[in-house]
mmCIF file of C-alpha atoms in Angstrom:
data_model
loop_
_atom_site.group_PDB
_atom_site.id
_atom_site.type_symbol
_atom_site.label_atom_id
_atom_site.label_comp_id
_atom_site.label_asym_id
_atom_site.label_seq_id
_atom_site.Cartn_x
_atom_site.Cartn_y
_atom_site.Cartn_z
ATOM 1 C CA MET A 18 0.000 0.000 0.000
ATOM 2 C CA ASN A 19 1.452 3.318 -1.086
ATOM 3 C CA LEU A 20 0.712 5.759 1.724
ATOM 4 C CA PHE A 21 2.441 8.609 -0.097
ATOM 5 C CA LYS A 22 -0.530 8.912 -2.437
ATOM 6 C CA TYR A 23 -2.434 10.436 0.510
ATOM 7 C CA ALA A 24 0.011 13.353 0.459
ATOM 8 C CA SER A 25 -2.076 14.663 -2.428
ATOM 9 C CA PRO A 26 -5.139 16.776 -1.500
ATOM 10 C CA ALA A 27 -7.190 14.890 -4.111
ATOM 11 C CA SER A 28 -6.495 11.539 -2.395
ATOM 12 C CA PHE A 29 -6.634 12.811 1.157
ATOM 13 C CA TYR A 30 -10.017 14.547 0.788
ATOM 14 C CA PRO A 31 -12.116 11.349 0.514
ATOM 15 C CA LEU A 32 -9.942 9.536 3.085
ATOM 16 C CA ALA A 33 -10.537 12.320 5.621
ATOM 17 C CA GLY A 34 -14.262 12.076 4.933
ATOM 18 C CA ARG A 35 -14.254 8.318 5.625
ATOM 19 C CA LEU A 36 -12.170 8.571 8.820
ATOM 20 C CA ARG A 37 -14.007 11.443 10.471
ATOM 21 C CA PRO A 38 -17.206 9.625 11.562
ATOM 22 C CA TRP A 39 -15.117 6.928 13.272
ATOM 23 C CA PHE A 40 -13.153 9.462 15.294
ATOM 24 C CA LEU A 41 -16.365 11.269 16.250
ATOM 25 C CA ALA A 42 -18.035 8.063 17.403
ATOM 26 C CA ILE A 43 -15.009 6.940 19.430
ATOM 27 C CA SER A 44 -14.752 10.398 20.987
ATOM 28 C CA ALA A 45 -18.416 10.381 22.039
ATOM 29 C CA ILE A 46 -18.079 6.958 23.669
ATOM 30 C CA LEU A 47 -14.877 7.907 25.486
ATOM 31 C CA VAL A 48 -16.360 11.174 26.755
ATOM 32 C CA ALA A 49 -19.321 9.275 28.220
ATOM 33 C CA ILE A 50 -16.992 6.815 29.960
ATOM 34 C CA ALA A 51 -14.723 9.625 31.184
ATOM 35 C CA LEU A 52 -17.627 11.613 32.635
ATOM 36 C CA TYR A 53 -18.963 8.512 34.393
ATOM 37 C CA GLU A 54 -15.529 7.681 35.795
ATOM 38 C CA GLY A 55 -14.823 11.270 36.754
ATOM 39 C CA PHE A 56 -18.165 12.234 38.297
ATOM 40 C CA VAL A 57 -19.440 8.921 39.703
ATOM 41 C CA VAL A 58 -16.557 6.522 40.294
ATOM 42 C CA ALA A 59 -13.677 8.820 41.269
ATOM 43 C CA PRO A 60 -13.763 9.684 44.983
ATOM 44 C CA THR A 61 -13.688 13.151 46.522
ATOM 45 C CA ASP A 62 -10.211 14.621 46.840
ATOM 46 C CA ALA A 63 -8.912 14.842 50.403
ATOM 47 C CA GLN A 64 -7.573 18.388 50.008
ATOM 48 C CA GLN A 65 -9.590 20.062 47.248
ATOM 49 C CA GLY A 66 -12.971 18.418 47.756
ATOM 50 C CA GLU A 67 -15.201 18.334 44.681
ATOM 51 C CA SER A 68 -13.482 21.214 42.843
ATOM 52 C CA TYR A 69 -10.682 18.871 41.721
ATOM 53 C CA ARG A 70 -13.085 17.317 39.164
ATOM 54 C CA ILE A 71 -12.201 20.231 36.876
ATOM 55 C CA LEU A 72 -8.889 18.400 36.466
ATOM 56 C CA PHE A 73 -10.336 15.953 33.949
ATOM 57 C CA ILE A 74 -11.158 18.633 31.390
ATOM 58 C CA HIS A 75 -8.391 21.058 32.320
ATOM 59 C CA VAL A 76 -5.414 18.684 32.107
ATOM 60 C CA ALA A 77 -6.751 16.965 28.976
ATOM 61 C CA THR A 78 -7.240 20.220 27.073
ATOM 62 C CA ALA A 79 -4.014 21.797 28.334
ATOM 63 C CA SER A 80 -1.889 18.825 27.284
ATOM 64 C CA LEU A 81 -3.633 18.677 23.933
ATOM 65 C CA SER A 82 -3.094 22.415 23.354
ATOM 66 C CA MET A 83 0.658 21.837 23.594
ATOM 67 C CA PHE A 84 0.741 18.646 21.536
ATOM 68 C CA LEU A 85 -1.382 20.164 18.772
ATOM 69 C CA TYR A 86 1.035 23.094 18.524
ATOM 70 C CA LEU A 87 3.958 20.694 18.124
ATOM 71 C CA ILE A 88 2.084 18.758 15.436
ATOM 72 C CA MET A 89 1.164 22.019 13.692
ATOM 73 C CA ALA A 90 4.793 23.146 13.786
ATOM 74 C CA GLY A 91 5.844 19.753 12.442
ATOM 75 C CA TYR A 92 3.516 20.129 9.462
ATOM 76 C CA CYS A 93 4.844 23.685 8.941
ATOM 77 C CA ALA A 94 8.432 22.433 8.896
ATOM 78 C CA PHE A 95 7.482 19.634 6.497
ATOM 79 C CA GLY A 96 5.738 22.088 4.228
ATOM 80 C CA LEU A 97 8.706 24.469 4.225
ATOM 81 C CA VAL A 98 11.270 21.752 3.527
ATOM 82 C CA PHE A 99 9.351 19.657 0.984
ATOM 83 C CA ASN A 100 7.032 22.386 -0.358
ATOM 84 C CA THR A 101 4.003 20.120 0.014
ATOM 85 C CA ARG A 102 0.582 21.784 -0.251
ATOM 86 C CA LEU A 103 -1.207 19.383 2.090
ATOM 87 C CA SER A 104 1.253 19.980 4.953
ATOM 88 C CA ALA A 105 0.393 23.669 5.039
ATOM 89 C CA MET A 106 -3.316 22.860 4.779
ATOM 90 C CA MET A 107 -3.020 20.520 7.776
ATOM 91 C CA ALA A 108 -1.196 23.182 9.790
ATOM 92 C CA GLN A 109 -3.969 25.677 9.052
ATOM 93 C CA ALA A 110 -6.566 23.068 9.959
ATOM 94 C CA ILE A 111 -4.942 22.375 13.335
ATOM 95 C CA ALA A 112 -4.508 26.007 14.464
ATOM 96 C CA PRO A 113 -8.148 26.913 15.312
ATOM 97 C CA THR A 114 -8.706 23.664 17.225
ATOM 98 C CA GLY A 115 -5.456 24.204 19.117
ATOM 99 C CA ALA A 116 -6.579 27.729 19.979
ATOM 100 C CA TRP A 117 -9.954 26.491 21.229
ATOM 101 C CA PHE A 118 -8.307 23.864 23.442
ATOM 102 C CA THR A 119 -5.934 26.494 24.852
ATOM 103 C CA PHE A 120 -8.948 28.703 25.584
ATOM 104 C CA ILE A 121 -10.739 25.883 27.422
ATOM 105 C CA ALA A 122 -7.577 25.134 29.402
ATOM 106 C CA LEU A 123 -7.242 28.778 30.447
ATOM 107 C CA VAL A 124 -10.912 29.174 31.396
ATOM 108 C CA SER A 125 -11.114 25.882 33.306
ATOM 109 C CA GLY A 126 -7.800 26.656 34.982
ATOM 110 C CA SER A 127 -9.096 30.061 35.988
ATOM 111 C CA LEU A 128 -12.269 28.515 37.427
ATOM 112 C CA TRP A 129 -10.156 25.971 39.289
ATOM 113 C CA GLY A 130 -7.832 28.682 40.571
ATOM 114 C CA ARG A 131 -10.621 30.642 42.288
ATOM 115 C CA PRO A 132 -11.517 27.996 44.923
ATOM 116 C CA THR A 133 -7.943 26.661 45.137
ATOM 117 C CA TRP A 134 -5.810 29.820 45.197
ATOM 118 C CA GLY A 135 -8.474 32.403 45.934
ATOM 119 C CA THR A 136 -8.027 34.170 42.588
ATOM 120 C CA TYR A 137 -9.175 33.687 38.974
ATOM 121 C CA TRP A 138 -5.829 34.781 37.559
ATOM 122 C CA VAL A 139 -2.214 35.080 38.578
ATOM 123 C CA TRP A 140 0.822 35.836 36.418
ATOM 124 C CA ASP A 141 2.293 32.450 37.175
ATOM 125 C CA ALA A 142 4.935 31.080 34.751
ATOM 126 C CA ARG A 143 2.809 28.239 33.430
ATOM 127 C CA ILE A 144 -0.407 30.223 33.126
ATOM 128 C CA THR A 145 1.355 33.131 31.424
ATOM 129 C CA SER A 146 3.141 30.873 28.946
ATOM 130 C CA GLU A 147 -0.171 29.104 28.193
ATOM 131 C CA LEU A 148 -1.682 32.537 27.480
ATOM 132 C CA ILE A 149 1.251 33.231 25.143
ATOM 133 C CA LEU A 150 0.442 29.932 23.419
ATOM 134 C CA LEU A 151 -3.088 31.201 22.771
ATOM 135 C CA PHE A 152 -1.617 34.406 21.285
ATOM 136 C CA LEU A 153 0.685 32.310 19.085
ATOM 137 C CA TYR A 154 -2.249 30.314 17.751
ATOM 138 C CA LEU A 155 -4.281 33.474 17.116
ATOM 139 C CA GLY A 156 -1.271 35.189 15.561
ATOM 140 C CA TYR A 157 -0.713 32.264 13.202
ATOM 141 C CA ILE A 158 -4.378 32.290 12.142
ATOM 142 C CA ALA A 159 -4.380 36.078 11.664
ATOM 143 C CA LEU A 160 -1.127 36.061 9.686
ATOM 144 C CA THR A 161 -2.181 33.288 7.311
ATOM 145 C CA GLN A 162 -5.561 34.957 6.755
ATOM 146 C CA ALA A 163 -3.995 38.386 6.148
ATOM 147 C CA ILE A 164 -1.880 37.325 3.156
ATOM 148 C CA ASP A 165 -3.813 36.808 -0.076
ATOM 149 C CA ASP A 166 -1.395 34.465 -1.833
ATOM 150 C CA PRO A 167 -1.897 31.061 -0.142
ATOM 151 C CA ARG A 168 1.668 29.850 -0.662
ATOM 152 C CA ARG A 169 3.186 33.061 0.762
ATOM 153 C CA ALA A 170 0.737 32.837 3.647
ATOM 154 C CA ASP A 171 1.833 29.249 4.292
ATOM 155 C CA ARG A 172 5.510 30.231 4.430
ATOM 156 C CA ALA A 173 4.940 33.253 6.682
ATOM 157 C CA GLY A 174 2.729 31.262 9.045
ATOM 158 C CA ALA A 175 5.240 28.427 9.132
ATOM 159 C CA LEU A 176 8.021 30.779 10.231
ATOM 160 C CA LEU A 177 5.865 32.165 13.032
ATOM 161 C CA ALA A 178 4.808 28.691 14.157
ATOM 162 C CA LEU A 179 8.370 27.397 14.203
ATOM 163 C CA VAL A 180 9.669 30.349 16.219
ATOM 164 C CA GLY A 181 6.857 29.831 18.714
ATOM 165 C CA VAL A 182 7.804 26.195 19.359
ATOM 166 C CA ILE A 183 10.204 27.415 22.066
ATOM 167 C CA ASN A 184 7.125 28.204 24.174
ATOM 168 C CA ILE A 185 6.140 24.544 24.530
ATOM 169 C CA PRO A 186 9.085 23.396 26.684
ATOM 170 C CA ILE A 187 8.719 26.636 28.637
ATOM 171 C CA ILE A 188 5.107 25.727 29.460
ATOM 172 C CA TYR A 189 6.005 22.141 30.319
ATOM 173 C CA PHE A 190 9.123 22.763 32.416
ATOM 174 C CA SER A 191 8.010 26.044 34.028
ATOM 175 C CA VAL A 192 6.807 24.237 37.161
ATOM 176 C CA ARG A 193 10.310 22.796 37.561
ATOM 177 C CA TRP A 194 12.389 25.824 36.597
ATOM 178 C CA TRP A 195 10.577 28.426 38.698
ATOM 179 C CA ASN A 196 8.785 28.624 42.057
ATOM 180 C CA THR A 197 5.279 28.628 40.648
ATOM 181 C CA LEU A 198 1.816 28.591 42.152
ATOM 182 C CA HIS A 199 0.744 25.996 39.595
ATOM 183 C CA GLN A 200 1.262 22.465 40.856
ATOM 184 C CA GLY A 201 3.799 20.129 39.276
ATOM 185 C CA ALA A 202 3.099 17.122 37.076
ATOM 186 C CA SER A 203 0.961 14.374 38.588
ATOM 187 C CA ILE A 204 1.741 11.999 35.749
ATOM 188 C CA THR A 205 5.293 11.522 34.497
ATOM 189 C CA VAL A 206 6.901 9.089 32.105
ATOM 190 C CA THR A 207 9.550 8.006 34.616
ATOM 191 C CA GLY A 208 7.617 7.746 37.886
ATOM 192 C CA ALA A 209 4.386 6.315 39.256
ATOM 193 C CA PRO A 210 1.319 8.593 39.006
ATOM 194 C CA LYS A 211 0.532 10.600 42.103
ATOM 195 C CA MET A 212 -3.221 10.225 41.910
ATOM 196 C CA ALA A 213 -5.810 7.564 42.736
ATOM 197 C CA GLN A 214 -6.474 4.887 40.104
ATOM 198 C CA ALA A 215 -10.075 5.964 39.473
ATOM 199 C CA MET A 216 -9.001 9.586 38.955
ATOM 200 C CA LEU A 217 -6.213 8.497 36.637
ATOM 201 C CA MET A 218 -8.564 6.349 34.536
ATOM 202 C CA ALA A 219 -11.030 9.225 34.150
ATOM 203 C CA LEU A 220 -8.204 11.552 33.123
ATOM 204 C CA LEU A 221 -6.821 9.093 30.563
ATOM 205 C CA PHE A 222 -10.272 8.461 29.076
ATOM 206 C CA MET A 223 -10.952 12.203 28.812
ATOM 207 C CA THR A 224 -7.535 12.882 27.261
ATOM 208 C CA THR A 225 -8.078 10.174 24.636
ATOM 209 C CA ALA A 226 -11.579 11.532 23.978
ATOM 210 C CA CYS A 227 -10.120 14.996 23.389
ATOM 211 C CA TRP A 228 -7.523 13.551 21.000
ATOM 212 C CA THR A 229 -10.103 11.707 18.897
ATOM 213 C CA TYR A 230 -12.429 14.733 18.892
ATOM 214 C CA ALA A 231 -9.512 16.917 17.745
ATOM 215 C CA PHE A 232 -8.752 14.485 14.893
ATOM 216 C CA ALA A 233 -12.401 14.525 13.812
ATOM 217 C CA VAL A 234 -12.606 18.315 13.782
ATOM 218 C CA ILE A 235 -9.231 18.768 12.086
ATOM 219 C CA LEU A 236 -10.175 16.290 9.347
ATOM 220 C CA LYS A 237 -13.386 18.233 8.711
ATOM 221 C CA ARG A 238 -11.533 21.542 8.594
ATOM 222 C CA VAL A 239 -8.821 20.274 6.264
ATOM 223 C CA ARG A 240 -11.560 19.101 3.901
ATOM 224 C CA CYS A 241 -12.915 22.664 3.901
ATOM 225 C CA ILE A 242 -9.455 24.090 3.227
ATOM 226 C CA ILE A 243 -8.791 21.604 0.431
ATOM 227 C CA LEU A 244 -12.109 22.513 -1.223
ATOM 228 C CA GLU A 245 -11.418 26.231 -0.905
ATOM 229 C CA ARG A 246 -7.939 26.013 -2.401
ATOM 230 C CA GLU A 247 -8.564 23.340 -5.032
ATOM 231 C CA ARG A 248 -12.016 24.488 -6.165
ATOM 232 C CA ASP A 249 -10.778 25.168 -9.731
ATOM 233 C CA SER A 250 -9.180 21.764 -10.169
ATOM 234 C CA ALA A 251 -10.555 18.965 -12.318
ATOM 235 C CA TRP A 252 -10.785 16.433 -9.493
ATOM 236 C CA VAL A 253 -13.137 18.717 -7.503
ATOM 237 C CA ALA A 254 -15.368 19.096 -10.548
ATOM 238 C CA GLU A 255 -15.368 15.332 -11.071
ATOM 239 C CA LEU A 256 -16.087 14.654 -7.392
ATOM 240 C CA ASN A 257 -18.915 17.187 -7.486
ATOM 241 C CA ARG A 258 -20.464 15.407 -10.467
ATOM 242 C CA GLN A 259 -20.293 12.132 -8.519
ATOM 243 C CA GLY A 260 -21.878 13.790 -5.466
ATOM 244 C CA GLY A 261 -18.815 13.137 -3.332
ATOM 245 C CA LEU A 262 -18.228 16.662 -2.049
ATOM 246 C CA MET B 24 -25.668 16.082 49.428
ATOM 247 C CA VAL B 25 -27.171 17.230 46.155
ATOM 248 C CA TRP B 26 -24.530 15.858 43.797
ATOM 249 C CA TRP B 27 -24.750 18.518 41.101
ATOM 250 C CA LYS B 28 -23.873 21.240 43.584
ATOM 251 C CA PHE B 29 -20.491 19.570 44.111
ATOM 252 C CA ASN B 30 -20.382 20.662 47.726
ATOM 253 C CA GLY B 31 -20.534 24.344 46.859
ATOM 254 C CA TYR B 32 -18.124 24.141 43.920
ATOM 255 C CA GLY B 33 -20.871 23.639 41.346
ATOM 256 C CA PHE B 34 -20.315 26.982 39.600
ATOM 257 C CA PHE B 35 -16.642 26.222 38.999
ATOM 258 C CA VAL B 36 -17.065 22.583 37.942
ATOM 259 C CA TRP B 37 -20.103 23.172 35.723
ATOM 260 C CA GLY B 38 -18.562 26.370 34.366
ATOM 261 C CA SER B 39 -15.529 24.442 33.132
ATOM 262 C CA TYR B 40 -17.466 21.631 31.472
ATOM 263 C CA LEU B 41 -20.135 23.896 29.999
ATOM 264 C CA THR B 42 -17.400 26.110 28.522
ATOM 265 C CA ALA B 43 -15.976 23.042 26.808
ATOM 266 C CA LEU B 44 -19.433 22.061 25.562
ATOM 267 C CA ALA B 45 -20.037 25.579 24.232
ATOM 268 C CA VAL B 46 -16.707 25.474 22.377
ATOM 269 C CA VAL B 47 -17.605 22.111 20.806
ATOM 270 C CA ILE B 48 -20.980 23.450 19.629
ATOM 271 C CA ILE B 49 -19.560 26.722 18.278
ATOM 272 C CA GLU B 50 -16.612 25.078 16.544
ATOM 273 C CA ASN B 51 -18.748 22.462 14.813
ATOM 274 C CA ALA B 52 -21.392 25.009 13.789
ATOM 275 C CA MET B 53 -18.693 27.218 12.237
ATOM 276 C CA LEU B 54 -17.170 24.224 10.472
ATOM 277 C CA ALA B 55 -20.498 23.065 9.073
ATOM 278 C CA ALA B 56 -21.164 26.570 7.709
ATOM 279 C CA ARG B 57 -17.677 26.742 6.210
ATOM 280 C CA HIS B 58 -18.070 23.351 4.510
ATOM 281 C CA ARG B 59 -21.459 24.373 3.110
ATOM 282 C CA ARG B 60 -19.924 27.567 1.680
ATOM 283 C CA ALA B 61 -16.959 25.711 0.167
ATOM 284 C CA ARG B 62 -19.221 23.083 -1.442
ATOM 285 C CA ALA B 63 -21.582 25.756 -2.771
ATOM 286 C CA ASP B 64 -18.624 27.692 -4.189
ATOM 287 C CA ALA B 65 -17.206 24.593 -5.875
ATOM 288 C CA THR B 66 -20.616 23.713 -7.322
ATOM 289 C CA GLU B 67 -21.129 27.302 -8.554
ATOM 290 C CA ARG B 68 -17.762 27.323 -10.267
ATOM 291 C CA GLU B 69 -18.486 24.075 -12.054
ATOM 292 C CA ALA B 70 -21.865 25.407 -13.210
ATOM 293 C CA PHE B 71 -20.163 28.613 -14.453
ATOM 294 C CA ASP B 72 -17.515 26.601 -16.310
ATOM 295 C CA ASP B 73 -20.214 24.389 -17.842
ATOM 296 C CA ASP B 74 -22.139 27.472 -19.009
ATOM 297 C CA ALA B 75 -18.969 29.055 -20.391
ATOM 298 C CA GLY B 76 -18.181 25.839 -22.244
ATOM 299 C CA ARG B 77 -21.687 25.687 -23.761
ATOM 300 C CA ALA B 78 -21.557 29.377 -24.758
ATOM 301 C CA ALA B 79 -18.234 28.890 -26.509
#
């Protein structure tokens, strides 16, 4: 099977359409399981009481906001090096979803901060760098929309995205490098998790649900972008005649 | 204890999850509208090209 054929927008468009319903369905099932685990099975936290249940949406969306930026930057680098059209389209498809997840992380974090720290906002290293991440996403979207020529827009956006990658390790390691209000990692690759099993399961289910939802939305958006950019091509006309748009 | 009040933290817990739900609804509504526009534009262009071909 030649996977490289899917590097072409014409091949990827129908594939994305076939994959999307599966990701949506899996996401819906995982969200239901995560909410059951998080609200019914997981016990009350000894220190934070019931407010800790924000963790399941906050940590999932915050981690995804960072990963999506890295994936977006990866597509930008690929597009710059190999001059592939689909790479830039994927990067532009990822950016709005990444921005939304960053927004949810900031809002849920703010709502968690009020009962925990007594304030909705503090200029803590992690929170500030997460806010900068939101600005990077919005800046990338604004820059690529501002330039009329799509290929020039792709290159300009890619440069911005790649420069902004430095923010991701800053967000991740900020709780180690500085004395921050934000708590450190509860789950690490090298050590045992510092939370109860039921809480961990709910968090993992919610994180996976967010990933699959993100894939579904990004596939839909890249289909829109492909249609917008390739609308004059013969394959779009042919697909339209077949009713496959 | 009334479970949905979350022991007094209901505003914060529900606020977080309802924000996420609102984002999901808004994002998908915007995407559906964008896809409709893109399909309509592609269909319009093909109809224009067909007409131009017939006229020629």
